[in-house]
Coordinates of C-alpha atoms and ligand atoms in Angstrom, one line a residue:
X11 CA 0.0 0.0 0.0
X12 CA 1.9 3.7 -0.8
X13 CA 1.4 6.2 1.4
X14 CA -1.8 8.9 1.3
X15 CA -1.4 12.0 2.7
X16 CA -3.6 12.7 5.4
X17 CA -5.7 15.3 4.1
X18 CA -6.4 13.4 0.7
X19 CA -7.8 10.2 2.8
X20 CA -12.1 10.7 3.4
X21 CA -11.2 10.0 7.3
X22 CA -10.1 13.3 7.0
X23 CA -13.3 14.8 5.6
X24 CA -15.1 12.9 8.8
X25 CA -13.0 14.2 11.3
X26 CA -13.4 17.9 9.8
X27 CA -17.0 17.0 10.4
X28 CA -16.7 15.1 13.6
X29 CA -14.7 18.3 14.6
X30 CA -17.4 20.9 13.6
X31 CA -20.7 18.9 15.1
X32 CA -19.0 17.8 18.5
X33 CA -15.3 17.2 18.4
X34 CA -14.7 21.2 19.2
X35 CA -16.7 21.3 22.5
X36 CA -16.0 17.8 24.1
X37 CA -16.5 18.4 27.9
X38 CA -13.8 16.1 29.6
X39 CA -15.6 16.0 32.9
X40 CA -18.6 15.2 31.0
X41 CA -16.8 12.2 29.4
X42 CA -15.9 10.9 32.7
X43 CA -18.9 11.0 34.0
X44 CA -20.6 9.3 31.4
X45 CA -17.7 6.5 31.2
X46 CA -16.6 4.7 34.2
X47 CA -14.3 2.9 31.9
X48 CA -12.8 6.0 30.2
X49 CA -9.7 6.0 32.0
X50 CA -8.7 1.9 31.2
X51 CA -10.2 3.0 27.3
X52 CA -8.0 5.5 27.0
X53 CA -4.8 4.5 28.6
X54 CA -2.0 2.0 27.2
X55 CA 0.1 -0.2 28.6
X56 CA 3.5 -0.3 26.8
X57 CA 6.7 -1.7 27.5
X58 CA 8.3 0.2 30.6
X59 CA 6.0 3.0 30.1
X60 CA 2.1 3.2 30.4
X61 CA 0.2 6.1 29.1
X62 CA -2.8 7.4 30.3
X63 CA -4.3 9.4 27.2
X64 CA -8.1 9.5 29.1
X65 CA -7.8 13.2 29.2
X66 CA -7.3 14.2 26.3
X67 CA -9.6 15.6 23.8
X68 CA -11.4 12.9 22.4
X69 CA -14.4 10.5 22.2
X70 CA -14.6 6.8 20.7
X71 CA -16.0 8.3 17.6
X72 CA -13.0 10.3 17.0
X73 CA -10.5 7.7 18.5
X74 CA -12.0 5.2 15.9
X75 CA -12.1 7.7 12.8
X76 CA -8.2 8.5 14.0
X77 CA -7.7 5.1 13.5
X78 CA -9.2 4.9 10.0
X79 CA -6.9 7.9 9.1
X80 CA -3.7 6.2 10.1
X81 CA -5.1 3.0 8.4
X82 CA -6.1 4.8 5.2
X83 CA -2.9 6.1 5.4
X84 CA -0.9 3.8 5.0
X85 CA 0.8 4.1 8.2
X86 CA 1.6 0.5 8.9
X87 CA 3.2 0.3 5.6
X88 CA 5.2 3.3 6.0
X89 CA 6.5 2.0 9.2
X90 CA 7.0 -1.4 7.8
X91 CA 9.3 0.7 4.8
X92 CA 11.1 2.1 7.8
X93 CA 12.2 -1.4 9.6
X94 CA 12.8 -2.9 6.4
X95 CA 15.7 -0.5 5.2
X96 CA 13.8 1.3 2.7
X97 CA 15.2 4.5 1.3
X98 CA 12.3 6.5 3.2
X99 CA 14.4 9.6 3.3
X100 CA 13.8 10.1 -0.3
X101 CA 15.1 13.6 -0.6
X102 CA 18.7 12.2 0.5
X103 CA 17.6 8.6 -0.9
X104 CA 18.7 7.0 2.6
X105 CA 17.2 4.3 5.0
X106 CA 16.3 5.8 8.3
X107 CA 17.1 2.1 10.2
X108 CA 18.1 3.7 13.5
X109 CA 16.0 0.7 15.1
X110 CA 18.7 -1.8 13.7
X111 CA 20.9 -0.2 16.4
X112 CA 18.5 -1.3 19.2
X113 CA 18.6 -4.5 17.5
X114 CA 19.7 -7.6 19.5
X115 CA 22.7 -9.6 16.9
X116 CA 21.0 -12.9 16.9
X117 CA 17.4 -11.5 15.5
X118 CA 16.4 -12.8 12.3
X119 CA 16.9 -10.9 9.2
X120 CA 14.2 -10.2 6.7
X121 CA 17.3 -9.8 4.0
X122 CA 20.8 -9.9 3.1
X123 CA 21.3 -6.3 3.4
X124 CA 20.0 -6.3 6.8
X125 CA 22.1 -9.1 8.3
X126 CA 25.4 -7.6 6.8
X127 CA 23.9 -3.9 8.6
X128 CA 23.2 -6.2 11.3
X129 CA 26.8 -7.7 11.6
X130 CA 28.3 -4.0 11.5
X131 CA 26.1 -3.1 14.3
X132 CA 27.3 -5.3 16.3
X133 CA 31.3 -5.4 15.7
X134 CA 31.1 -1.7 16.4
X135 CA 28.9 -1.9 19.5
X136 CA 31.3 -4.6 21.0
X137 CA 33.8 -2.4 20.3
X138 CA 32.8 1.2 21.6
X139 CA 31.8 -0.9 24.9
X140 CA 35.1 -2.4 25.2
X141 CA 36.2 1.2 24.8
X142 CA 34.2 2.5 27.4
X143 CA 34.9 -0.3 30.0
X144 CA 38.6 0.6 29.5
X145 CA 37.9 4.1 30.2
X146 CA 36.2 3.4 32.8
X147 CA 38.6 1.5 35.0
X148 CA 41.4 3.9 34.0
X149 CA 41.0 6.1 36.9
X150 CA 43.5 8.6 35.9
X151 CA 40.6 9.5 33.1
X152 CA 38.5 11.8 35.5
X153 CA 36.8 14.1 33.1
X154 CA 34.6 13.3 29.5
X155 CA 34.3 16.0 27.1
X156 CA 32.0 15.3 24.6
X157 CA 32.3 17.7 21.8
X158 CA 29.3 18.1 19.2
X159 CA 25.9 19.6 18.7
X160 CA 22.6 19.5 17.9
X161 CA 21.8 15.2 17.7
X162 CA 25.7 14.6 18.9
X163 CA 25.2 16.4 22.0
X164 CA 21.5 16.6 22.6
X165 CA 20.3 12.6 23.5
X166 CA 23.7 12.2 25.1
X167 CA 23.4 14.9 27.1
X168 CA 19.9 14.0 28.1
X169 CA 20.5 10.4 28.1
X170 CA 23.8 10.6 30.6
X171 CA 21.9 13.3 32.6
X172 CA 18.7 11.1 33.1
X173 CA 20.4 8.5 34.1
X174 CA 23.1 9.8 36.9
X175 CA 22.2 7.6 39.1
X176 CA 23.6 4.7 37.6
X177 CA 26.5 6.4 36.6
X178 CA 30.1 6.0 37.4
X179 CA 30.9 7.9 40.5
X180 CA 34.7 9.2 39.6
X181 CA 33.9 10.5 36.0
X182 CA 32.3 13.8 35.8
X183 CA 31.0 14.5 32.0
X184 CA 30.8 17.7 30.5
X185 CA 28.7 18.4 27.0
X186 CA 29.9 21.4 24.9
X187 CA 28.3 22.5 21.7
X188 CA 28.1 25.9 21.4
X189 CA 30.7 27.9 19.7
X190 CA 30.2 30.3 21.8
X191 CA 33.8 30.1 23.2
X192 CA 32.6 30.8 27.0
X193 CA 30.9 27.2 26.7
X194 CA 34.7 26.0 25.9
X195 CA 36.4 27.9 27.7
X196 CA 34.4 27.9 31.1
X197 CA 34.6 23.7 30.8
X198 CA 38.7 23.8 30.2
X199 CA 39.2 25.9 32.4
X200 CA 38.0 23.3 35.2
X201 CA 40.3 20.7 33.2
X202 CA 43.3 18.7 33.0
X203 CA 45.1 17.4 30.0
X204 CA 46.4 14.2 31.6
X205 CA 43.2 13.5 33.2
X206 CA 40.7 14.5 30.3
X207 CA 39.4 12.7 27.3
X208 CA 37.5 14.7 24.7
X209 CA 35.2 12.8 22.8
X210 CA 34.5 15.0 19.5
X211 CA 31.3 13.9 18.4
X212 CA 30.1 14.5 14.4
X213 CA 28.1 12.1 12.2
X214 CA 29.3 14.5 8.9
X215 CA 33.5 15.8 10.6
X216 CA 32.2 19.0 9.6
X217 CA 29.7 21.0 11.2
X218 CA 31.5 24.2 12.2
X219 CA 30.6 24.8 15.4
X220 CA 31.8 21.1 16.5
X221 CA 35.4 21.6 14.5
X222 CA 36.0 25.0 15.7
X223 CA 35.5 23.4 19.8
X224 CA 37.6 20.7 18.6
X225 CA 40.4 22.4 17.2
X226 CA 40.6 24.8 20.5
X227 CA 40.3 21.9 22.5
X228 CA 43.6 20.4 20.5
X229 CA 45.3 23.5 20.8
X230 CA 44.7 23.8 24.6
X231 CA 45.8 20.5 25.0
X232 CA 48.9 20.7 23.7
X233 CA 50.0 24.3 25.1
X234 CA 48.5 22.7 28.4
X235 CA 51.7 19.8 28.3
X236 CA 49.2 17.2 26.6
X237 CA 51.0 15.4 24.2
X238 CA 49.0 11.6 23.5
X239 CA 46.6 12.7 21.2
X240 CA 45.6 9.1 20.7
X241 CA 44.7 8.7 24.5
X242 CA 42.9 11.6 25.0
X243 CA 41.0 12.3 21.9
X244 CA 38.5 10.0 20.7
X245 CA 36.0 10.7 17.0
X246 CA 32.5 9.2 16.7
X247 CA 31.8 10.0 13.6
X248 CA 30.7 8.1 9.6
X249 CA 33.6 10.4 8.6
X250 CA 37.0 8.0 9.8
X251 CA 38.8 9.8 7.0
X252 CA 38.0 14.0 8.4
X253 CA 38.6 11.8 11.8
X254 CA 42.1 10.8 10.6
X255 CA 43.0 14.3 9.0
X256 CA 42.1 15.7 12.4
X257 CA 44.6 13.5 13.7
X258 CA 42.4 11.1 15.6
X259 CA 43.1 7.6 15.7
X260 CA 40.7 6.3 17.8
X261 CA 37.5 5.8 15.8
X262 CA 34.1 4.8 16.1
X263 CA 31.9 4.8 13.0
X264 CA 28.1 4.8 11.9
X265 CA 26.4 5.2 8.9
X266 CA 24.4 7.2 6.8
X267 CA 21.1 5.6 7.6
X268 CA 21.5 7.1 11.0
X269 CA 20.0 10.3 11.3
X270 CA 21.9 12.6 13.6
X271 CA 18.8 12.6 15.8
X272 CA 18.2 9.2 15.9
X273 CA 22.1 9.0 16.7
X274 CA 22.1 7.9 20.2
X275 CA 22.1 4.4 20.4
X276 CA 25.0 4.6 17.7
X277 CA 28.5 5.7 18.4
X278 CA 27.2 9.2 19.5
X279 CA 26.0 6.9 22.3
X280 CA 29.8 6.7 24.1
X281 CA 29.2 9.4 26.7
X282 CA 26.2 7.4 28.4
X283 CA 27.7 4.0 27.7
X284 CA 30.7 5.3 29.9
X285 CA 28.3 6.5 32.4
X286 CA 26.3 3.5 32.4
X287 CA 28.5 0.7 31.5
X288 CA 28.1 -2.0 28.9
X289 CA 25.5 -3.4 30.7
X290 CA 23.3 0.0 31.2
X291 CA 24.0 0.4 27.6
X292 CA 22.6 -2.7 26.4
X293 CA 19.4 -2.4 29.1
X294 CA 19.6 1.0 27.5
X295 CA 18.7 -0.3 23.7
X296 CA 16.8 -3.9 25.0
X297 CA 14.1 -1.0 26.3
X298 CA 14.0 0.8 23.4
X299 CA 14.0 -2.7 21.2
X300 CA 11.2 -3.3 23.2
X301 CA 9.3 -0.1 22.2
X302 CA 10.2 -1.2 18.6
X303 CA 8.6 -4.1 18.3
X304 CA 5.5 -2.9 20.5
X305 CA 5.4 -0.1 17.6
X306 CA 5.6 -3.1 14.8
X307 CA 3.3 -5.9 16.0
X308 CA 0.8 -4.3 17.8
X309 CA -2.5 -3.3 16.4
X310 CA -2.8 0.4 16.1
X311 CA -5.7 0.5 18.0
X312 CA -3.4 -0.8 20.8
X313 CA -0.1 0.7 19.9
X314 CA 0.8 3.5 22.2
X315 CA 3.4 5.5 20.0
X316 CA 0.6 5.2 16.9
X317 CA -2.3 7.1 19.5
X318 CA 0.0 9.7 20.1
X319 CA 0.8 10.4 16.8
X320 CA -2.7 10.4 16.2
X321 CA -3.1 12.6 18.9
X322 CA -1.0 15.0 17.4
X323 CA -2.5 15.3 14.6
X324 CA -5.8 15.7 16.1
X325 CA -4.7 18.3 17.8
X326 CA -2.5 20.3 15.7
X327 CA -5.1 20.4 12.8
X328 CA -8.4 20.1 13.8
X329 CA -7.9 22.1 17.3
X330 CA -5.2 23.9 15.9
X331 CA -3.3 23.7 18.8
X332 CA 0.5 24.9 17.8
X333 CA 2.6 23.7 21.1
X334 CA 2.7 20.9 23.4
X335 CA 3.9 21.1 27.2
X336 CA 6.5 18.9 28.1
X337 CA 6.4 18.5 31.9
X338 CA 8.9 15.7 33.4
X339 CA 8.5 15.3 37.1
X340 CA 11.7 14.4 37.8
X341 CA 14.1 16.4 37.9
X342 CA 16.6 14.0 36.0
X343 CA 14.6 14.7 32.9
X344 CA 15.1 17.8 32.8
X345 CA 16.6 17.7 29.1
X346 CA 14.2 16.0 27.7
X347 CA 12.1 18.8 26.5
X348 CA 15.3 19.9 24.2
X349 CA 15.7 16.8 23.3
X350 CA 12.4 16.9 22.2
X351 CA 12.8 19.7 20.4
X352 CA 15.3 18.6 17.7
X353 CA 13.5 15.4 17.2
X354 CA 10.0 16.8 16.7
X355 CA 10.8 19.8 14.9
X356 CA 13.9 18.8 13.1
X357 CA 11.8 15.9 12.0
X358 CA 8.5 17.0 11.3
X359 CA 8.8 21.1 11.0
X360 CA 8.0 20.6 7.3
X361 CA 5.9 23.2 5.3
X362 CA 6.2 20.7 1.7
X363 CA 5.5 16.7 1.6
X364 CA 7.8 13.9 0.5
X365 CA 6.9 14.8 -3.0
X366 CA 7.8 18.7 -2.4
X367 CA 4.1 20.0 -2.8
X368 CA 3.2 22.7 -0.3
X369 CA 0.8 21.9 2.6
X370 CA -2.1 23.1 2.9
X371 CA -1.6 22.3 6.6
X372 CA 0.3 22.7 10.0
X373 CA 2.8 20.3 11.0
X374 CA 5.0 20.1 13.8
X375 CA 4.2 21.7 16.8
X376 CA 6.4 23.4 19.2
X377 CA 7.7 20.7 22.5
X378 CA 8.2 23.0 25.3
X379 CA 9.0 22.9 29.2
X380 CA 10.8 22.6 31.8
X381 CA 10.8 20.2 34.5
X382 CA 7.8 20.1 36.9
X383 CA 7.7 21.4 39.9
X384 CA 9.7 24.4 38.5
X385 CA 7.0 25.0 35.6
X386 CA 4.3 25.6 37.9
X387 CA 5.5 28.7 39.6
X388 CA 6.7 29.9 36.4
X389 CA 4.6 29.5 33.1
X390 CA 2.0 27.0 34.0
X391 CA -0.2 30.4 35.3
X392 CA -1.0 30.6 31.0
X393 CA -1.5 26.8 31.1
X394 CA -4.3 27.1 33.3
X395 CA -6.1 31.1 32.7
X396 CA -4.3 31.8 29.3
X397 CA -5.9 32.4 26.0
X398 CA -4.5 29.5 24.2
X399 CA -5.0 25.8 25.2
X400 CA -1.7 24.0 25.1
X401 CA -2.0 20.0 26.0
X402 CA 0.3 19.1 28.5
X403 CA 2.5 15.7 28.2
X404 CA 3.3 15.0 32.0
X405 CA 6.0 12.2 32.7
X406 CA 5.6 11.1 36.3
X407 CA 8.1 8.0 38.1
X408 CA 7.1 6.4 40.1
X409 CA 10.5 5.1 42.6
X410 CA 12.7 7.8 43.8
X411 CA 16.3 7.0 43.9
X412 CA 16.5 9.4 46.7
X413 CA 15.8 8.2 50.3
X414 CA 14.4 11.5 51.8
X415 CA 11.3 11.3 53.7
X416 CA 8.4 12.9 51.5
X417 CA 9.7 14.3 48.7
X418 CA 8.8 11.9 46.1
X419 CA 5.3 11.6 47.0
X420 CA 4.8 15.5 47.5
X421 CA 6.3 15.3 43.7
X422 CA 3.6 12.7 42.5
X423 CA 0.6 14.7 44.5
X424 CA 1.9 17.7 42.5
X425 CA 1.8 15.9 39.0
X426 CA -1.6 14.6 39.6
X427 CA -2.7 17.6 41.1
X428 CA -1.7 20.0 37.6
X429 CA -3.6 17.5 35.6
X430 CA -6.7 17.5 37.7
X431 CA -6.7 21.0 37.6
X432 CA -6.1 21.7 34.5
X433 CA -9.4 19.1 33.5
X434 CA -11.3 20.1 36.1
X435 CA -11.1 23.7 36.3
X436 CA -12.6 25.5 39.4
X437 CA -16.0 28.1 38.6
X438 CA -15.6 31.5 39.7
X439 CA -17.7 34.5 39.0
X440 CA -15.0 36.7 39.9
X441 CA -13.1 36.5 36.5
X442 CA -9.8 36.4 37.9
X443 CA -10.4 33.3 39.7
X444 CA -11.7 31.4 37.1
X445 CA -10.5 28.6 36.0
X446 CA -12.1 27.2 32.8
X447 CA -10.6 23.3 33.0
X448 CA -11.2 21.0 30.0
X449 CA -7.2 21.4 29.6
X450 CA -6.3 18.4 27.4
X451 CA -2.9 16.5 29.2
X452 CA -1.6 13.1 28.9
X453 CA 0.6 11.5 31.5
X454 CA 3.2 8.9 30.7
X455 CA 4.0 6.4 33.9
X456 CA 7.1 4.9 34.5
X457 CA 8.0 2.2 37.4
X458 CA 11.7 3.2 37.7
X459 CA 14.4 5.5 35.7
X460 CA 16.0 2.8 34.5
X461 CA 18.2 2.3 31.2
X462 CA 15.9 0.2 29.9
X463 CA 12.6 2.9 30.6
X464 CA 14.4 5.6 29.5
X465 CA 15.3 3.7 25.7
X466 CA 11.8 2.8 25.7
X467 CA 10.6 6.2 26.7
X468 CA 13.3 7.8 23.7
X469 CA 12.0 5.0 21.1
X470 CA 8.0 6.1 22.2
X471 CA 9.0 9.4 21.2
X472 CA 10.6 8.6 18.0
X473 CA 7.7 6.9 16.7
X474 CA 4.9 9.1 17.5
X475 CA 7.3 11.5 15.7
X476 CA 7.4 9.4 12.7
X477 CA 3.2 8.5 12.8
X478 CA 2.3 12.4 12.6
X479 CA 5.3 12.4 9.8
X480 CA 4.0 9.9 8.1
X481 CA 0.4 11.5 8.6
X482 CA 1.5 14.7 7.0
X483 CA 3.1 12.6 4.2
X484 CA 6.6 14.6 5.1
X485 CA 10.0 13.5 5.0
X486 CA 10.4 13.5 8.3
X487 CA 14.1 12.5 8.0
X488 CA 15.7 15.5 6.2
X489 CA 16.4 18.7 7.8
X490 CA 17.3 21.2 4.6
X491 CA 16.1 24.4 6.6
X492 CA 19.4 24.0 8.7
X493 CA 21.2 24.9 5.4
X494 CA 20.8 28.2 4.8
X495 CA 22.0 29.8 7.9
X496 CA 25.1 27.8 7.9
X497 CA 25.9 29.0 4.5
X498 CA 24.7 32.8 5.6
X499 CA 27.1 32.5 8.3
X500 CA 30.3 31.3 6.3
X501 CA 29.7 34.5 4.0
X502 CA 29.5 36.4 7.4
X503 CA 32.5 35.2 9.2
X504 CA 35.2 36.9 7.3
X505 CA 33.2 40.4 6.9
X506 CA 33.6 40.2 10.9
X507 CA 37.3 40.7 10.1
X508 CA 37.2 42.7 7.1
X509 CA 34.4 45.1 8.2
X510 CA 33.5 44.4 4.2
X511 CA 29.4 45.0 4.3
X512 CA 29.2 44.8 0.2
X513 CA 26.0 43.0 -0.7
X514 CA 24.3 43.2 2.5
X515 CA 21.2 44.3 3.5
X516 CA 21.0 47.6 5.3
X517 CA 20.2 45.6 8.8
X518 CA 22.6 43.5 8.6
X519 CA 25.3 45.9 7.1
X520 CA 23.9 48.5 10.5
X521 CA 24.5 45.3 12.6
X522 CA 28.0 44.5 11.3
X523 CA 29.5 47.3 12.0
X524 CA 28.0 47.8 15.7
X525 CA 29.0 44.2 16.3
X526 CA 32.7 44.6 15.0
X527 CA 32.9 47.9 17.4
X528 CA 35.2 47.8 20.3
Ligands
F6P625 O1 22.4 21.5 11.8 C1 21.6 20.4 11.9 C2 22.4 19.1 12.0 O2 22.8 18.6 10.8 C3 21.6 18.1 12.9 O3 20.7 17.4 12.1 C4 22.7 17.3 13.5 O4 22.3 16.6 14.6 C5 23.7 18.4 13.8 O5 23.6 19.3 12.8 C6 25.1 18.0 14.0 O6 25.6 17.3 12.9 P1 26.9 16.5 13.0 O7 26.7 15.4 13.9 O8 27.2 16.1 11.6 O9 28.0 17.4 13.5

């Protein structure tokens, strides 16, 4: 079956309808009332992480016509294209197989291609763990540097952060990705040659802002008395060659059916296997294998990651909503809404479809937040009384890895609490008071913040990513409105020097010179 873009398949027609009769004024506390069994209909169990979607903005009407969208479609398909190695990024003509790096060696394959991928997987993966067991039990190796942006910094970052409480207590890790040249120099300054490794982290070897931090970090280095490159720099990279040139000769590759990302379970995955361990790292992509082939085999009536997506799309085109709020409670999430940001909108912040026709559509909206309770006494004020209705995705744990008295459960009544209020509203004549409820939020459970959970939890992500995508009929797997700045930029960079403002606009000429003052 090829794929249909959403608003060409007649569940689309239904829903507009659906939408205009009833679907706009759906009264939440109306819905529970009438359905004891709203909260078990509209929740999921998935592995390591159950989803509770009763309070969102939808009947079983609307869930079912959903569900004839996504199977009209072609969604299953599309999917099916994706764990088969097709060449779904068709504007770079690349497979987007990032789940073959979550999967275990000895899994069948479905063709030649796949085993020989397979194979490669795995040689690597034994290898970068080896690495990062050595590293690990060299204690004069005190401090990680990992040196790359956007997808190699952003799901290590999060990843190694989320976890820290399984992580090695006598490494400290640091993330650097801005060349901004306070990041750099704020981090080496707390640092030691003969105790450092930098790990310089770049699926292409040549995004700028990674080569300019590595170069620096080189050159301090070796005015600092460092002179074993080879010990204390490390490349993670599908570039060995630019790896090699830059003079490093310790190597671990991926391939170009990784999307940067996606990247984390590849190489760009060091940082948190050498906070977690081998082990941690393989619980790490066993949880998100698990999400994988929940996402695969399961009915979509059943499939968490596919009612998400659907979710999205409800919301985002028939509601019109433009943003989601991201609210972890737990404080070692508290990445995870800019991780969330790259993957949704790099992905899915589309305004053309695969075959470059414009849409006549929104796509991705906007994953914002911080981590709860911290939200609350700062922004969730609009959440409640402002003009705009902004669903809320709420990740609550449920075992602390703290042993203070109270904390944890003060935590969870809080996390309950903003979703109660936020459905149920309080009435108040006094205007300012008022609180209208009928706020749409979801709230995704986990038992523990384990490896394992928090690959599942990434992998959940990445798919309801890809079912809006796929929805949309984008390419969710290019990112060509990255380009044009980088190119504006290397025009820019020299005129810094030369003052030369030939060509440019009056702003930017006005700007230019200000900038260069002093
Ligand atoms: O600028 C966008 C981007 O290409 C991202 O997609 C990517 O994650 C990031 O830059 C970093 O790229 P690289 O890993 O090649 O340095």
């Amino acid at each position: 079956m090829t794929r249909l873009r959403c608003d060409r398949a007649p569940a689309w027609a239904a829903l507009q309808t659906a939408f205009d009769t009833h679907g706009r004024t759906i009264d939440l506390r109306e819905a529970f009332a009438a359905d004891p069994q709203r909260f078990g209909r509209f929740s999921q169990q998935a592995p390591y992480v159950f989803g509770d979607l009763s309070k969102n903005l939808v009947d079983e009407a609307t869930a079912q016509m959903l569900l004839d969208l996504a199977e009209q479609c072609g969604v299953a398909a599309h999917r099916d294209a994706m764990f088969a190695g097709a060449a779904i990024n068709n504007t770079e003509q690349r497979a987007v197989w990032h789940v073959l790096l979550r999967t275990p060696a000895d899994a069948p394959s479905a063709s030649a291609l796949e085993a020989q991928e397979l194979a490669k997987v795995h040689s690597t993966l034994d290898a970068m763990l080896a690495y990062a067991e050595q590293v690990r039990a060299d204690d004069a190796i005190t401090d990680i540097v990992n040196i790359g942006i956007g997808g190699s910094d952003l799901g290590p970052q999060m990843a190694v952060l989320a976890l820290q409480a399984f992580a090695h207590p006598g490494k400290r890790f640091h993330f650097v990705s801005n060349v901004d040249g306070h990041e750099l120099a704020s981090t080496l300054a707390r640092l030691q040659p003969a105790h450092t490794l930098f790990l310089i982290a770049s699926k292409t070897f040549t995004t700028i802002e990674t080569m300019t931090n590595a170069a620096s970090a080189k050159g301090w280095f070796t005015a600092h008395g460092g002179s074993d490159i080879a010990r204390h720099f490390a490349a993670l990279t599908t570039n060995v060659a630019a790896a090699k040139d830059f003079g490093i000769d310790t190597t671990f590759g991926f391939w170009d059916w990784v999307g940067g990302r996606y990247s984390l379970w590849s190489a760009i995955g060091l940082p948190i296997a050498m906070a977690i361990g081998a082990d941690g790292f393989r619980e790490f992509l066993a949880g998100a294998h698990a999400m994988d082939a929940h996402f695969r085999d399961t009915p979509l009536a059943t499939n968490l990651p596919v009612r998400m997506g659907l979710l999205d799309v409800w919301y985002r085109n028939f509601h019109r909503f433009s943003s989601r709020s991201v609210a972890p409670y737990h404080s070692a999430l508290r990445r995870l809404p800019a991780y969330l940001q790259q993957l949704e909108m790099e992905s899915n912040g589309k305004r053309v479809d695969a075959s470059g026709a414009a849409l006549p559509f929104g796509t991705s909206p906007v994953p914002w937040g911080e981590s709860g309770t911290n939200g609350q006494h700062a922004y969730f004020q609009m959440l409640h009384q402002g003009t705009d209705v902004v669903p809320v995705e709420f990740v609550a744990v449920k075992k602390a890895r703290h042993t203070l008295q109270g904390h944890h459960d003060l935590l969870l009544a809080n996390v309950l609490a903003q979703a109660q209020a936020l459905m149920q509203g309080k009435a108040d004549s006094g205007g300012h008071k008022h609180f209208p409820g009928n706020r749409p939020s979801t709230m995704l459970v986990l038992d523990d913040l384990t490896p394992a959970a928090l690959g599942a939890l990434i992998a959940l992500q990445e798919h309801r990513v890809f079912v809006s995508g796929a929805l949309w009929g984008i390419n969710s797997f290019d990112q060509w409105g990255v380009e044009l700045g980088k190119v504006l930029a290397k025009d820019i960079a020299p005129r810094m020097r030369s003052g030369d403002a030939s060509g440019l606009d009056a702003s930017t000429a006005g700007l230019l010179a200000m900038l260069r003052e002093g």
